[in-house]
Amino acid sequence: MCGIVGYVGDKTAVPLLVEGLKKLEYRGYDSAGVAVLDEGSLTVKKSVGKLAALESKLGDEMPQTTVGIGHTRWATHGRPSDRNSHPHTDCTGKIAVVHNGIIENYLELREWLSGQEHAFSSETDTEVLPHLVEEFYTGNLEEAVHRVLGMVKGSYAMVVLHQDEPDKLVAARKDSPLVVGLGDGEYFIASDIPALLNHTRKTYILNDGEVAVLTRQGVKITDSKGNVIPKQVFQVNWSAEAAEKGGYDHFMLKEIHEQPRALRETISSRLAADNTHVILREVGMTAEEINKIRNIRIVACGTASYAGMVGKNVIEKLARIPVEVDIASEFRYCDPLLTPETLVVIISQSGETADTLAALREAKKNGCRVLAVTNVVGSSVSREADDVIYTWAGPEIAVASTKAYITQLAAMYLLALYLGQVRGTVGQELAQELIAELKNIPGKVQRILDGAPLIRDLSQTFTDVEDAFFIGRGLDYAVSMEGSLKLKEISYIHAEAYAAGELKHGTLALIVDKVPVIALATQESLFEKTLSNIQEVRARDAKVIGMVFEGNNQMKKSADYVLYIPRTHQFLAPLLSVVPLQLLAYYVSLARGCDVDKPRNLAKSVTVE
Ligand code: AGP
């Protein structure tokens, strides 16, 4: 996720900005920049790469002024480069903006601004902001920013400078955090608390729709209509390390709780406002090329491959194209039967997994079109694929993937709907129903997260467990695979996932007294079948934890414990059913004293075979 720092006071701004950005480095970034205001001039320096690259550009030529903003960029729209780095400026060079989030309607704004003779120098969504401020500025920066906020859709944490108002920062937030630091005669603004802790622990936490105006004289907070509102000081009592985790005990828990926003940022700009269709501009295939696809091979490792299993299910259902899911380390050595009519879908959070990258190259060698789903702009996979659907989950620090996985699922649904709408294989009614419900999913994920304490209580019963089994049918089986991996990789319990109907062909021999079996039963068309599989394990004294939609009253008669998830279209169930399994794995790992964020033997990105 990007980092933002701003300062107004009586100290030289640049060293403070760089120091603050360094406190945000853990969030991951690929470029950085600063802008400072001097009497009558605005100076901007920015560079692709780490802060060291920026510092070597700054040298000692930067003005020793006391007002400025800084930014570390995690690329979403536009590759990592000098010109895509923030701050971005307007045509006059008098206005500078730094921004976190996604301006969903940036293309139409860019078009309108170009019509107003604005010239753009980057590929970013952010650059529309300084040009909009320029368009609306009539001598009052705060007013201009308010007018801009009325034009933009999406998520933002933004800070704006204007050369003609040299002692002022104007900041606004919606769906992307911003915090004001209250010093003694000096004021800070940052995207995250760690950037402030060297200077103050007194803060204002901005809420959505609020605008902050910082000058040496103090801080004014207004609502979206410009009405001044009183703010409660939030005294930060966290340690610096805790602050990096946003107050959560571990990055994994923070990332689990970031999932509603990660989903919203990944799907919102790709779903038509009237729910009629999916918008995937990043897929360069023509309708003719899409109609020529004869089969799809989804290739990935670990969690990403389990997202691919959901993808298989939904693409076959909606686009009516045969799909196989291959483990990347197998794919590259099995002499895969590929033709130019095969679409290869590569899924990789990091975009650097060696086996997955090798599989991509194998596909290209065979003349296949490659579509990548990745979370890292500029990663090797993103550079070598023909098309890339980015998940906008932000950097994932914990080794165990959570928000990246759930946004990979979202990408699978978007791709399935898109291919189906182009090939005419998905009915308009079903498409609208699914698209409308996709927009409800982030809120339903939040509801599950609000019930986390119940799952924490359940996890206490796993402390001495040696083996655990996850079972399900259809989409529930695909999610069981991910639930099983989550549990084993961070709690070290031996866990296995099985198609529910497959247990009796051998594995049932392992089901004995009190062995936990987590049974997913969201697929109503398969519910009775799954229930009979639950009876099979109950008959062997297993401890059954069932998962169903709210309102299902049958499961409690068959299970020792029931996990209820909000009702949704059963087709979209994986986007919800995985969340309790992530929380369960997290709390069991905690109860067993394991290293949640850095489990033994594992790396975040496996860049070796
Ligand atoms: C998942 O929790 C693991 N960290 C691991 O399975 C991971 O998903 C796998 O190594 C693939 O990584 P990638 O998505 O970066 O390619």
PDB file of N, CA, C and O and ligand atoms in Angstrom, residues 300-306 347-353 356 396 398-402 404 408 482 485-486 489 602-606, ligand 1:
ATOM      1  N   ALA A 300      -0.709 -22.489 -11.236  1.00  0.00           N
ATOM      2  CA  ALA A 300      -0.304 -21.725 -10.053  1.00  0.00           C
ATOM      3  C   ALA A 300       0.274 -22.668  -9.013  1.00  0.00           C
ATOM      4  O   ALA A 300       0.340 -23.885  -9.246  1.00  0.00           O
ATOM      5  N   CYS A 301       0.654 -22.108  -7.872  1.00  0.00           N
ATOM      6  CA  CYS A 301       1.170 -22.906  -6.742  1.00  0.00           C
ATOM      7  C   CYS A 301       0.350 -22.594  -5.500  1.00  0.00           C
ATOM      8  O   CYS A 301      -0.195 -21.503  -5.369  1.00  0.00           O
ATOM      9  N   GLY A 302       0.309 -23.553  -4.582  1.00  0.00           N
ATOM     10  CA  GLY A 302      -0.248 -23.325  -3.255  1.00  0.00           C
ATOM     11  C   GLY A 302      -1.615 -22.667  -3.273  1.00  0.00           C
ATOM     12  O   GLY A 302      -2.500 -23.034  -4.058  1.00  0.00           O
ATOM     13  N   THR A 303      -1.734 -21.657  -2.447  1.00  0.00           N
ATOM     14  CA  THR A 303      -3.015 -20.959  -2.302  1.00  0.00           C
ATOM     15  C   THR A 303      -3.550 -20.466  -3.630  1.00  0.00           C
ATOM     16  O   THR A 303      -4.734 -20.556  -3.930  1.00  0.00           O
ATOM     17  N   ALA A 304      -2.627 -19.963  -4.478  1.00  0.00           N
ATOM     18  CA  ALA A 304      -3.057 -19.446  -5.787  1.00  0.00           C
ATOM     19  C   ALA A 304      -3.689 -20.564  -6.616  1.00  0.00           C
ATOM     20  O   ALA A 304      -4.646 -20.338  -7.371  1.00  0.00           O
ATOM     21  N   SER A 305      -3.190 -21.787  -6.457  1.00  0.00           N
ATOM     22  CA  SER A 305      -3.784 -22.894  -7.235  1.00  0.00           C
ATOM     23  C   SER A 305      -5.178 -23.221  -6.705  1.00  0.00           C
ATOM     24  O   SER A 305      -6.053 -23.668  -7.455  1.00  0.00           O
ATOM     25  N   TYR A 306      -5.399 -22.972  -5.422  1.00  0.00           N
ATOM     26  CA  TYR A 306      -6.737 -23.253  -4.873  1.00  0.00           C
ATOM     27  C   TYR A 306      -7.732 -22.166  -5.313  1.00  0.00           C
ATOM     28  O   TYR A 306      -8.913 -22.431  -5.495  1.00  0.00           O
ATOM     29  N   ILE A 347      -1.793 -17.576 -12.069  1.00  0.00           N
ATOM     30  CA  ILE A 347      -2.169 -16.838 -10.852  1.00  0.00           C
ATOM     31  C   ILE A 347      -0.965 -16.820  -9.908  1.00  0.00           C
ATOM     32  O   ILE A 347      -0.407 -17.872  -9.576  1.00  0.00           O
ATOM     33  N   SER A 348      -0.572 -15.642  -9.496  1.00  0.00           N
ATOM     34  CA  SER A 348       0.565 -15.532  -8.576  1.00  0.00           C
ATOM     35  C   SER A 348       0.518 -14.202  -7.837  1.00  0.00           C
ATOM     36  O   SER A 348       0.652 -13.150  -8.460  1.00  0.00           O
ATOM     37  N   GLN A 349       0.341 -14.248  -6.518  1.00  0.00           N
ATOM     38  CA  GLN A 349       0.303 -13.029  -5.722  1.00  0.00           C
ATOM     39  C   GLN A 349       1.569 -12.219  -5.919  1.00  0.00           C
ATOM     40  O   GLN A 349       1.501 -11.054  -6.267  1.00  0.00           O
ATOM     41  N   SER A 350       2.710 -12.863  -5.761  1.00  0.00           N
ATOM     42  CA  SER A 350       3.993 -12.149  -5.830  1.00  0.00           C
ATOM     43  C   SER A 350       4.404 -11.848  -7.259  1.00  0.00           C
ATOM     44  O   SER A 350       5.159 -10.940  -7.547  1.00  0.00           O
ATOM     45  N   GLY A 351       3.961 -12.723  -8.181  1.00  0.00           N
ATOM     46  CA  GLY A 351       4.392 -12.589  -9.571  1.00  0.00           C
ATOM     47  C   GLY A 351       5.836 -12.990  -9.777  1.00  0.00           C
ATOM     48  O   GLY A 351       6.431 -12.701 -10.809  1.00  0.00           O
ATOM     49  N   GLU A 352       6.419 -13.653  -8.760  1.00  0.00           N
ATOM     50  CA  GLU A 352       7.854 -14.041  -8.852  1.00  0.00           C
ATOM     51  C   GLU A 352       8.087 -15.518  -8.548  1.00  0.00           C
ATOM     52  O   GLU A 352       9.213 -15.954  -8.532  1.00  0.00           O
ATOM     53  N   THR A 353       7.053 -16.297  -8.294  1.00  0.00           N
ATOM     54  CA  THR A 353       7.222 -17.716  -7.959  1.00  0.00           C
ATOM     55  C   THR A 353       7.888 -18.444  -9.114  1.00  0.00           C
ATOM     56  O   THR A 353       7.374 -18.434 -10.243  1.00  0.00           O
ATOM     57  N   THR A 356       5.912 -21.003 -11.181  1.00  0.00           N
ATOM     58  CA  THR A 356       4.806 -20.388 -11.924  1.00  0.00           C
ATOM     59  C   THR A 356       5.335 -19.598 -13.114  1.00  0.00           C
ATOM     60  O   THR A 356       4.797 -19.649 -14.217  1.00  0.00           O
ATOM     61  N   GLU A 396       1.026  -7.770   0.666  1.00  0.00           N
ATOM     62  CA  GLU A 396       0.677  -8.794   1.656  1.00  0.00           C
ATOM     63  C   GLU A 396       1.979  -9.202   2.341  1.00  0.00           C
ATOM     64  O   GLU A 396       2.877  -9.753   1.706  1.00  0.00           O
ATOM     65  N   ALA A 398       2.294 -10.989   5.553  1.00  0.00           N
ATOM     66  CA  ALA A 398       2.283 -12.305   6.200  1.00  0.00           C
ATOM     67  C   ALA A 398       2.539 -13.386   5.153  1.00  0.00           C
ATOM     68  O   ALA A 398       2.047 -13.298   4.023  1.00  0.00           O
ATOM     69  N   VAL A 399       3.279 -14.414   5.551  1.00  0.00           N
ATOM     70  CA  VAL A 399       3.565 -15.517   4.617  1.00  0.00           C
ATOM     71  C   VAL A 399       2.271 -16.187   4.184  1.00  0.00           C
ATOM     72  O   VAL A 399       2.074 -16.526   3.022  1.00  0.00           O
ATOM     73  N   ALA A 400       1.362 -16.372   5.099  1.00  0.00           N
ATOM     74  CA  ALA A 400       0.096 -17.033   4.769  1.00  0.00           C
ATOM     75  C   ALA A 400      -0.797 -16.048   4.031  1.00  0.00           C
ATOM     76  O   ALA A 400      -1.140 -14.987   4.545  1.00  0.00           O
ATOM     77  N   SER A 401      -1.174 -16.426   2.833  1.00  0.00           N
ATOM     78  CA  SER A 401      -1.936 -15.512   1.978  1.00  0.00           C
ATOM     79  C   SER A 401      -3.408 -15.490   2.383  1.00  0.00           C
ATOM     80  O   SER A 401      -4.016 -16.535   2.575  1.00  0.00           O
ATOM     81  N   THR A 402      -3.960 -14.301   2.498  1.00  0.00           N
ATOM     82  CA  THR A 402      -5.381 -14.169   2.841  1.00  0.00           C
ATOM     83  C   THR A 402      -6.047 -13.167   1.876  1.00  0.00           C
ATOM     84  O   THR A 402      -6.790 -13.586   1.003  1.00  0.00           O
ATOM     85  N   ALA A 404      -4.812 -11.571  -0.576  1.00  0.00           N
ATOM     86  CA  ALA A 404      -4.437 -11.810  -1.977  1.00  0.00           C
ATOM     87  C   ALA A 404      -5.281 -12.941  -2.544  1.00  0.00           C
ATOM     88  O   ALA A 404      -5.777 -12.868  -3.672  1.00  0.00           O
ATOM     89  N   GLN A 408      -7.900 -12.850  -5.566  1.00  0.00           N
ATOM     90  CA  GLN A 408      -7.722 -13.768  -6.701  1.00  0.00           C
ATOM     91  C   GLN A 408      -9.061 -14.431  -7.049  1.00  0.00           C
ATOM     92  O   GLN A 408      -9.430 -14.573  -8.217  1.00  0.00           O
ATOM     93  N   GLU A 482      -8.040 -24.704   0.492  1.00  0.00           N
ATOM     94  CA  GLU A 482      -7.384 -23.500   1.019  1.00  0.00           C
ATOM     95  C   GLU A 482      -7.446 -23.481   2.537  1.00  0.00           C
ATOM     96  O   GLU A 482      -6.461 -23.169   3.213  1.00  0.00           O
ATOM     97  N   LEU A 485      -4.786 -25.764   3.901  1.00  0.00           N
ATOM     98  CA  LEU A 485      -3.421 -25.213   3.794  1.00  0.00           C
ATOM     99  C   LEU A 485      -3.197 -24.125   4.835  1.00  0.00           C
ATOM    100  O   LEU A 485      -2.163 -24.084   5.503  1.00  0.00           O
ATOM    101  N   LYS A 486      -4.164 -23.246   5.001  1.00  0.00           N
ATOM    102  CA  LYS A 486      -4.041 -22.189   6.016  1.00  0.00           C
ATOM    103  C   LYS A 486      -3.739 -22.784   7.383  1.00  0.00           C
ATOM    104  O   LYS A 486      -2.840 -22.355   8.078  1.00  0.00           O
ATOM    105  N   GLU A 489      -0.176 -24.597   7.517  1.00  0.00           N
ATOM    106  CA  GLU A 489       1.050 -23.824   7.291  1.00  0.00           C
ATOM    107  C   GLU A 489       1.363 -22.874   8.456  1.00  0.00           C
ATOM    108  O   GLU A 489       2.510 -22.465   8.625  1.00  0.00           O
ATOM    109  N   LEU A 602       8.965 -21.683   5.734  1.00  0.00           N
ATOM    110  CA  LEU A 602       8.250 -21.089   4.594  1.00  0.00           C
ATOM    111  C   LEU A 602       8.780 -19.699   4.244  1.00  0.00           C
ATOM    112  O   LEU A 602       9.318 -19.006   5.088  1.00  0.00           O
ATOM    113  N   ALA A 603       8.593 -19.314   2.971  1.00  0.00           N
ATOM    114  CA  ALA A 603       8.956 -17.964   2.521  1.00  0.00           C
ATOM    115  C   ALA A 603       7.726 -17.332   1.876  1.00  0.00           C
ATOM    116  O   ALA A 603       6.840 -18.047   1.401  1.00  0.00           O
ATOM    117  N   LYS A 604       7.707 -16.029   1.847  1.00  0.00           N
ATOM    118  CA  LYS A 604       6.552 -15.350   1.265  1.00  0.00           C
ATOM    119  C   LYS A 604       6.505 -15.550  -0.241  1.00  0.00           C
ATOM    120  O   LYS A 604       5.456 -15.725  -0.819  1.00  0.00           O
ATOM    121  N   SER A 605       7.684 -15.527  -0.855  1.00  0.00           N
ATOM    122  CA  SER A 605       7.693 -15.750  -2.295  1.00  0.00           C
ATOM    123  C   SER A 605       8.758 -16.801  -2.598  1.00  0.00           C
ATOM    124  O   SER A 605       9.925 -16.608  -2.276  1.00  0.00           O
ATOM    125  N   VAL A 606       8.314 -17.911  -3.209  1.00  0.00           N
ATOM    126  CA  VAL A 606       9.239 -19.033  -3.442  1.00  0.00           C
ATOM    127  C   VAL A 606       9.894 -18.855  -4.800  1.00  0.00           C
ATOM    128  O   VAL A 606       9.392 -19.282  -5.829  1.00  0.00           O
TER     129      VAL A 606
HETATM  130  C1  AGP B   1      -0.130 -19.464   0.825  1.00  0.00           C
HETATM  131  O1  AGP B   1      -0.555 -19.080   2.113  1.00  0.00           O
HETATM  132  C2  AGP B   1       1.362 -19.673   0.749  1.00  0.00           C
HETATM  133  N1  AGP B   1       2.058 -18.516   1.126  1.00  0.00           N
HETATM  134  C3  AGP B   1       1.797 -20.246  -0.602  1.00  0.00           C
HETATM  135  O2  AGP B   1       1.027 -21.381  -0.882  1.00  0.00           O
HETATM  136  C4  AGP B   1       1.647 -19.277  -1.796  1.00  0.00           C
HETATM  137  O3  AGP B   1       0.299 -19.089  -2.088  1.00  0.00           O
HETATM  138  C5  AGP B   1       2.345 -19.909  -3.009  1.00  0.00           C
HETATM  139  O4  AGP B   1       3.725 -20.020  -2.710  1.00  0.00           O
HETATM  140  C6  AGP B   1       2.155 -19.117  -4.296  1.00  0.00           C
HETATM  141  O5  AGP B   1       2.711 -17.829  -4.151  1.00  0.00           O
HETATM  142  P1  AGP B   1       2.380 -16.742  -5.290  1.00  0.00           P
HETATM  143  O6  AGP B   1       0.905 -16.541  -5.260  1.00  0.00           O
HETATM  144  O7  AGP B   1       3.159 -15.537  -4.882  1.00  0.00           O
HETATM  145  O8  AGP B   1       2.838 -17.310  -6.600  1.00  0.00           O
END
